[in-house]
Every structure is written in structure tokens, then in C-alpha cells.
């Protein structure tokens, strides 16, 4: 892994990957809002510009990694930035779990839905972090690749396990030890975002599509297959189908996966590489089968009984959105208490019932069943043992590796 004292800048392939992700990929999702309203997160050009210039100042020179004086005892508040519609809410704008936290602890949560995509949000907070200043936020929620970058730069505080008894006990096994934050020293997941296979039974003539091999090689699907514009998801699923672990991917493994995908593309098997816009094509049957994000499929299945989900026997890819306490945050202990609160199964169930993404909290099934048995039985929200065992994450890449991998993937997709 690169030294945290090195400046970080984004290469042309990395920037191209970000633009793909913002305009059509997973970063364009407004999470729950996409499912409910069909919207996409707004992207501010200034956010991307903030990442492109001279690179991020080296963390070792800013002093940003040091913890701030904690004012939690005398200031009963916590400032929490999150994605839109990523928290339980009732009519009238009430947020029941946040209100219960205040009643129980006396801590008021200033909850702000000001994260529309990772790049834009990072552009907002980067200047303060680079200068070793408080961002005005005690708790943020960002996707794993950005969480990894912030941790590497020393811009995230180390968590105090003494304040996180429920989180430490109830964190599901498959989320416990990401290579970018060993032992979850700096982060806890808010949700998981699985990449799987979806197909339209009407478009396939009733046949199931359950593997990447079928997507890439079944002549009956020729010209009606969609793959994702997110490199880690598409290549990761392909690697798994080839018997390789994305957690251990080598340059040779990656090259072999790209070659396999290129062969299928040259043969006309792939209709296109898509972002979240695959949902319309799949519903209409223009795509018979595709790689898909499981969070989309709950609503799609509710609206169209022809849509089916398949978890490949070889495994599926998972990304996470993660809770972090930025460097210099004023209310660290209060933020840790809030993280811990959301790892109580009864509380976690209320959030899971609303947002419908993978819940990382063990013991939540019985509580979710009290709300809605259908949700409790849905492996897209609560993976069973078999599904959890199939979960894989792409390993962290150095800047050099990411540049090379994204460049190869961009050539494949024509981006």
C-alpha cells in the first residue's frame, strides 16, 4: 500500500471512471431515492474539479490525522451527513430512530442529507481536511473506495471500541475485516450494495440466467446482455466466474478477465455497458439479462413479476457505504454513541425496512420480521448464510494499479 504521506492525485483513467460512475454508475444513484422516484444524484462540476488539480496535500504535513478536543460532554449534539433518503422517515418529516436517540441520550442530531455523490461531497470537505480543520461534521457516510482514500490520508479518526459495544458485537462477519480498514478501526458499514445477475423471464423465454458464463457465452442471449460501467463490479464478477478471488487479484488475473470480456464484446454478445439505466432496458426486455445492483431489484420485482435475481454459485460482489468520523470532529464520543445505537437490532431493523439495502447488523432478522416478514425473508436485505458466504470485495488498489486497471477497462467499454 502506498505511503499515506504521498500526495494523491487522480490519473486520466481514474477521472474517466469517476465521470462514468457519476453520470450513469453507482455514484449516480441517490440510493433509496432512485428506487422511490427514479432520480439520480446531482453532480457538481466543482466537486470533480476539486479532485483534479494539484492532487490532495500529503496528510503527514497537515496534522489532520490528529484527534480534536472532544466536546461531547458539554455539547450534547452530533452533526451527521448522509445520502438522501437513507434514513427511516414518516409523514411530516419525522425520523423516528433519530428522535428516539435524542430522547434516550439527550443528544440532538443535526441530520443533513447533503451527500449526492462521493466526488461532490469530498470536494466540499477536502479543503478543511487538508488544512487540519473541523469540517463541521461529526459523522459522514461514504462508499468504500473513498473511505479507504480518507483513511490512507489520515483524515479519519480512530474509533474507541469502548463506546461501540453493540457495533463490535453485532457487525456481521462478512463486513468485519476489509483490507482498506483492518478490524474496522476507523469505520462501520451503514449498508451493503451487492452486484448480482438479473434477468427478464419473458425475454429469456422462461430460462434462468445464473452465471457470468451464460451472460458472456450463451448464444440465445446474444446482443441482449448488459454489463456494468463500474470496473470493480463487472471485472469482479467475471473473476469469480473464472475461479479467481477479487480479494487477491493480480495484474495477470485482471488481464485475463478483460480479455474474456473483450472476446464477448467483439462477438456481439454484449448490448452495452450500463449504469443504473439498465433498469428500464431490463423491464422492457431490451436486455434479457444483465449484471445489476441488488438494491434496485426489490422495487423492480414489485413492479414487474418477470424480473428475477440470480446469485451466481461462483459468488457476487459487494461494496459498502460506511460511517466515518472525520479528523478534528468536535463530538467524537457522541458520534460513536450514534454509530453504536444503529447496531442495536431493533433500531437497525427500522432503517432496513425503509431503505431496503443489505443490513450489516447480526440479530436483526427477528426484529425486521415484526415489521414485515417479507422483508425479513429477502436475501437482498438480509443475506442468509449461503448468500453471505458468496460475498466478495475487490481488494484495495494502489494509485498505479488503479490507473492501469481503469485504463484497460475504459478501452473495453469504449469510454
XYZ file of C-alpha atoms in Angstrom:
415
model
C 0.000 0.000 0.000
C 1.176 3.498 -0.776
C 2.546 5.695 1.939
C -0.049 7.996 3.437
C 2.487 10.797 3.206
C 2.495 10.742 -0.576
C 0.394 13.286 -2.458
C -2.641 11.717 -4.089
C -3.865 12.854 -7.480
C -6.170 11.222 -9.977
C -4.956 9.980 -13.328
C -6.896 10.449 -16.564
C -8.276 6.866 -16.411
C -9.367 7.372 -12.807
C -11.119 10.613 -13.703
C -12.818 8.912 -16.643
C -14.007 6.175 -14.301
C -15.413 8.772 -11.907
C -17.261 10.507 -14.738
C -18.755 7.174 -15.830
C -19.812 6.466 -12.286
C -21.282 9.916 -11.693
C -23.253 10.095 -14.931
C -24.531 6.544 -15.052
C -22.972 4.288 -12.476
C -23.411 3.542 -8.811
C -22.284 7.011 -7.715
C -25.177 8.475 -9.700
C -27.712 6.718 -7.508
C -29.429 8.765 -4.886
C -29.691 5.447 -3.054
C -33.263 4.915 -1.816
C -34.392 7.939 -3.804
C -33.598 6.143 -7.075
C -35.979 3.333 -6.185
C -38.737 5.631 -4.985
C -38.576 8.431 -7.518
C -36.357 7.272 -10.376
C -33.980 10.156 -9.715
C -30.222 10.391 -9.771
C -27.875 12.324 -7.565
C -26.899 15.734 -8.837
C -23.263 16.237 -9.688
C -21.448 19.487 -9.229
C -18.611 20.030 -11.682
C -16.760 21.856 -8.957
C -16.653 18.641 -6.941
C -14.770 16.843 -9.661
C -12.550 19.850 -10.166
C -11.590 19.713 -6.514
C -10.031 16.328 -7.136
C -8.218 17.118 -10.339
C -5.834 19.976 -9.700
C -2.549 19.517 -7.955
C -3.605 16.452 -6.002
C -4.528 16.079 -2.370
C -1.942 17.543 0.014
C 0.056 14.898 1.861
C -1.676 14.085 5.135
C 1.572 13.818 7.007
C 2.212 17.549 6.562
C -1.209 18.822 7.583
C -1.626 17.472 11.074
C -5.129 16.497 10.025
C -4.859 12.977 11.391
C -4.797 14.153 15.000
C -7.985 13.960 17.018
C -9.655 17.190 18.079
C -10.564 18.057 21.644
C -13.824 16.208 22.264
C -16.655 18.497 23.339
C -19.243 15.727 23.585
C -19.799 16.084 27.326
C -20.675 19.771 27.298
C -22.201 19.931 23.798
C -24.981 17.372 23.545
C -25.091 17.224 19.764
C -23.770 15.396 16.750
C -23.685 16.602 13.134
C -24.400 13.725 10.713
C -24.137 13.972 6.892
C -25.755 11.192 4.878
C -27.149 10.314 1.444
C -30.679 11.374 0.531
C -33.488 9.093 1.729
C -31.048 6.805 3.518
C -32.783 7.078 6.913
C -36.211 5.958 8.148
C -38.788 8.728 7.817
C -42.516 9.138 8.373
C -45.076 11.658 7.174
C -44.387 15.154 8.347
C -40.632 14.707 8.019
C -40.188 12.826 11.287
C -37.242 10.456 11.597
C -38.285 8.030 14.336
C -34.925 6.429 15.111
C -33.100 9.753 15.332
C -35.833 11.150 17.577
C -35.627 8.111 19.839
C -31.851 8.528 20.089
C -32.349 12.097 21.316
C -34.968 11.017 23.866
C -32.745 8.270 25.168
C -29.419 10.104 25.308
C -30.247 13.800 25.361
C -28.034 14.208 22.283
C -29.553 16.198 19.429
C -28.655 15.041 15.924
C -28.337 17.650 13.200
C -29.071 15.345 10.295
C -28.222 16.677 6.836
C -28.895 14.917 3.522
C -26.050 16.631 1.688
C -24.314 13.678 0.052
C -25.448 13.256 -3.546
C -22.310 11.515 -4.775
C -18.923 10.754 -3.295
C -16.881 13.069 -5.509
C -19.038 16.132 -4.991
C -19.142 15.592 -1.221
C -15.398 15.047 -0.972
C -14.914 18.284 -2.862
C -16.866 20.052 -0.104
C -14.855 18.734 2.833
C -11.381 18.314 1.313
C -10.148 21.880 1.916
C -10.846 21.707 5.649
C -9.408 18.212 5.989
C -6.265 19.196 4.097
C -5.837 22.228 6.359
C -6.334 20.203 9.540
C -9.631 21.931 10.297
C -13.021 20.757 11.534
C -15.404 20.044 8.626
C -18.437 20.884 10.764
C -19.452 17.229 10.581
C -19.028 14.585 13.275
C -20.235 11.636 11.218
C -20.287 11.013 7.463
C -21.315 8.123 5.214
C -19.206 7.426 2.103
C -18.585 4.492 -0.224
C -15.705 2.135 0.492
C -13.235 3.431 -2.127
C -13.492 6.970 -0.733
C -13.414 5.711 2.849
C -10.188 3.886 2.016
C -8.649 7.037 0.499
C -9.586 9.177 3.515
C -8.214 6.620 5.970
C -4.982 6.338 3.984
C -4.598 10.114 4.107
C -5.084 10.192 7.867
C -8.273 12.257 7.623
C -10.412 9.911 9.721
C -10.351 9.385 13.487
C -9.687 6.002 15.068
C -12.788 4.667 16.810
C -12.903 3.862 20.531
C -14.216 0.303 20.894
C -15.336 1.053 24.453
C -18.059 3.288 23.017
C -19.186 0.708 20.448
C -20.301 -2.435 22.327
C -23.312 -3.178 20.104
C -21.426 -2.406 16.906
C -18.496 -4.608 17.874
C -20.780 -7.499 18.845
C -23.397 -7.262 16.101
C -21.355 -6.459 12.992
C -21.993 -9.288 10.508
C -18.967 -11.462 9.817
C -18.662 -10.670 6.115
C -18.188 -6.954 6.868
C -15.692 -7.237 9.725
C -12.286 -7.014 8.117
C -11.978 -5.073 4.837
C -8.396 -4.777 3.648
C -8.697 -0.985 3.498
C -9.640 -0.781 7.212
C -8.435 -3.919 9.013
C -10.582 -4.757 12.021
C -12.823 -1.753 11.299
C -10.542 0.532 13.281
C -11.975 3.648 11.590
C -15.328 2.681 10.080
C -18.577 0.773 10.400
C -20.793 -0.077 7.419
C -24.169 1.567 7.035
C -25.300 -0.695 4.199
C -24.023 -3.240 1.713
C -24.504 -2.846 -2.062
C -24.390 -6.243 -3.850
C -23.747 -6.700 -7.579
C -25.511 -9.820 -8.896
C -27.319 -11.017 -12.051
C -30.842 -10.057 -13.073
C -32.917 -11.355 -15.971
C -36.335 -10.887 -17.530
C -38.065 -14.274 -17.753
C -40.250 -13.157 -20.631
C -37.217 -12.020 -22.608
C -35.310 -15.271 -21.926
C -38.264 -17.474 -22.818
C -38.542 -18.650 -19.240
C -34.910 -19.706 -18.975
C -32.903 -18.794 -15.921
C -29.626 -16.883 -16.209
C -27.488 -17.673 -13.208
C -23.845 -17.228 -14.204
C -21.465 -14.838 -15.883
C -20.586 -17.649 -18.290
C -24.153 -17.554 -19.566
C -24.043 -13.784 -19.932
C -20.834 -13.935 -21.947
C -21.296 -17.148 -23.917
C -24.954 -18.204 -24.308
C -25.807 -17.580 -27.996
C -29.505 -17.240 -27.126
C -28.661 -14.055 -25.223
C -26.501 -12.566 -27.984
C -26.925 -8.808 -28.247
C -29.204 -8.633 -25.213
C -26.684 -8.669 -22.334
C -25.821 -5.710 -20.141
C -22.678 -5.320 -18.055
C -21.952 -2.563 -15.538
C -19.796 0.513 -16.070
C -18.313 0.013 -12.588
C -14.973 -1.703 -13.130
C -14.835 -3.481 -9.764
C -18.287 -4.986 -10.172
C -18.020 -6.166 -13.785
C -14.447 -7.432 -13.577
C -15.014 -8.789 -10.072
C -17.992 -10.901 -11.131
C -16.012 -12.118 -14.156
C -13.026 -13.058 -11.991
C -15.270 -15.056 -9.666
C -16.715 -16.917 -12.648
C -13.134 -17.746 -13.654
C -12.391 -19.189 -10.224
C -10.338 -16.177 -9.116
C -10.754 -14.164 -5.921
C -11.150 -10.394 -6.411
C -9.660 -10.027 -2.940
C -6.363 -11.348 -4.335
C -6.497 -10.132 -7.934
C -3.160 -9.873 -9.743
C -2.392 -7.928 -12.888
C -2.396 -11.200 -14.841
C -5.797 -12.185 -13.420
C -7.187 -8.797 -14.318
C -5.774 -9.008 -17.844
C -7.331 -12.437 -18.347
C -10.733 -11.147 -17.222
C -10.505 -8.157 -19.563
C -9.555 -10.452 -22.447
C -12.573 -12.641 -21.766
C -14.891 -9.647 -21.656
C -13.340 -8.242 -24.847
C -13.933 -11.522 -26.651
C -17.617 -11.445 -25.719
C -17.871 -7.808 -26.791
C -16.196 -8.475 -30.139
C -18.611 -11.349 -30.741
C -21.610 -9.039 -30.259
C -22.758 -10.765 -27.098
C -22.905 -7.537 -25.067
C -25.547 -4.959 -25.943
C -23.936 -2.275 -23.819
C -22.227 -1.347 -20.578
C -24.729 0.427 -18.366
C -25.089 2.408 -15.195
C -28.325 2.320 -13.251
C -30.204 2.898 -16.522
C -30.233 -0.866 -17.078
C -33.468 -0.906 -15.066
C -35.602 0.404 -17.929
C -33.981 -1.850 -20.536
C -34.427 -4.903 -18.311
C -38.061 -4.112 -17.569
C -38.848 -3.662 -21.288
C -36.916 -6.792 -22.236
C -34.386 -4.928 -24.393
C -31.886 -6.535 -22.052
C -32.690 -10.177 -21.453
C -30.110 -10.404 -18.676
C -27.535 -8.185 -17.064
C -25.288 -7.515 -14.127
C -27.279 -5.476 -11.622
C -27.214 -3.857 -8.196
C -29.440 -5.803 -5.866
C -30.830 -2.686 -4.182
C -32.575 -1.785 -7.466
C -34.236 -5.146 -7.839
C -36.601 -5.067 -4.875
C -38.660 -2.301 -6.471
C -38.258 -3.726 -9.980
C -39.592 -7.087 -8.837
C -42.515 -5.400 -7.087
C -43.437 -3.634 -10.325
C -42.696 -6.462 -12.777
C -43.064 -10.150 -11.807
C -40.971 -11.165 -14.827
C -37.792 -9.785 -13.209
C -35.685 -12.380 -11.420
C -32.499 -12.170 -9.356
C -29.706 -14.717 -9.526
C -26.766 -15.009 -7.157
C -24.070 -16.887 -9.092
C -22.735 -20.048 -7.486
C -19.281 -18.551 -8.022
C -20.151 -15.586 -5.787
C -21.126 -11.933 -6.059
C -19.510 -8.557 -5.445
C -20.284 -6.300 -2.505
C -19.439 -2.662 -1.890
C -20.349 -0.750 1.259
C -21.338 2.714 2.369
C -19.538 3.432 5.618
C -19.804 5.616 8.727
C -16.639 7.609 9.486
C -15.721 10.329 11.996
C -13.657 12.983 10.195
C -10.449 14.295 11.684
C -10.987 17.263 14.035
C -14.687 16.484 14.586
C -15.831 18.159 17.829
C -18.198 15.443 19.077
C -16.412 12.128 18.609
C -17.937 10.255 21.547
C -21.433 11.409 20.631
C -20.845 10.202 17.068
C -19.622 6.823 18.360
C -22.738 6.521 20.514
C -24.857 7.175 17.423
C -22.989 4.530 15.407
C -23.467 2.068 18.249
C -27.187 2.884 18.501
C -27.715 1.886 14.871
C -26.170 -1.505 15.613
C -28.944 -2.362 18.044
C -31.061 -4.885 16.097
C -34.398 -3.205 16.818
C -33.090 0.117 15.533
C -31.291 -1.402 12.544
C -34.499 -3.188 11.529
C -36.378 0.105 11.256
C -33.744 1.534 8.930
C -33.545 -1.662 6.843
C -37.324 -1.747 6.438
C -37.207 1.737 4.965
C -34.110 1.757 2.756
C -34.156 -1.920 1.580
C -30.383 -2.317 1.231
C -28.258 -5.038 2.810
C -28.252 -4.651 6.584
C -24.821 -5.306 8.184
C -26.247 -5.984 11.650
C -26.470 -9.521 13.053
C -29.605 -10.346 15.013
C -31.858 -8.052 13.017
C -33.986 -10.752 11.351
C -36.450 -11.271 14.200
C -36.894 -7.529 14.626
C -37.424 -6.977 10.901
C -39.983 -9.807 10.842
C -42.075 -7.870 13.379
C -42.239 -5.048 10.831
C -42.603 -7.087 7.626
C -41.936 -10.815 7.303
C -41.405 -10.472 3.550
C -38.517 -8.101 4.114
C -37.023 -10.376 6.750
C -37.055 -13.260 4.259
C -35.498 -11.205 1.451
C -31.841 -12.158 0.908
C -31.237 -8.786 -0.756
C -31.745 -7.177 2.658
C -30.656 -9.954 4.995
C -28.338 -12.407 3.254
C -28.675 -15.926 4.593
C -25.584 -17.956 5.439
C -25.256 -19.325 1.940
C -25.514 -15.907 0.322
C -23.219 -14.244 2.846
C -20.577 -16.877 2.156
C -20.631 -15.930 -1.523
C -19.904 -12.252 -0.878
C -16.615 -10.860 -2.199
C -14.987 -7.436 -2.322
C -12.405 -6.114 -4.758
C -9.099 -5.576 -2.998
C -7.715 -2.100 -2.471
C -5.610 -0.866 -5.354
C -2.617 1.430 -5.348
C -2.933 4.558 -7.475
C -0.659 2.965 -10.065
C -2.761 -0.205 -10.213
C -5.998 1.719 -10.372
C -4.711 3.802 -13.270
C -3.706 0.688 -15.207
C -6.901 -1.233 -14.416
C -9.240 1.670 -15.216
C -7.379 2.387 -18.455
C -7.818 -1.221 -19.612
C -11.478 -1.208 -18.607
C -12.098 2.123 -20.369
C -10.711 0.686 -23.596
C -13.039 -2.302 -23.222
C -16.146 -0.192 -22.668
C -15.217 2.489 -25.196
C -15.413 5.175 -22.512
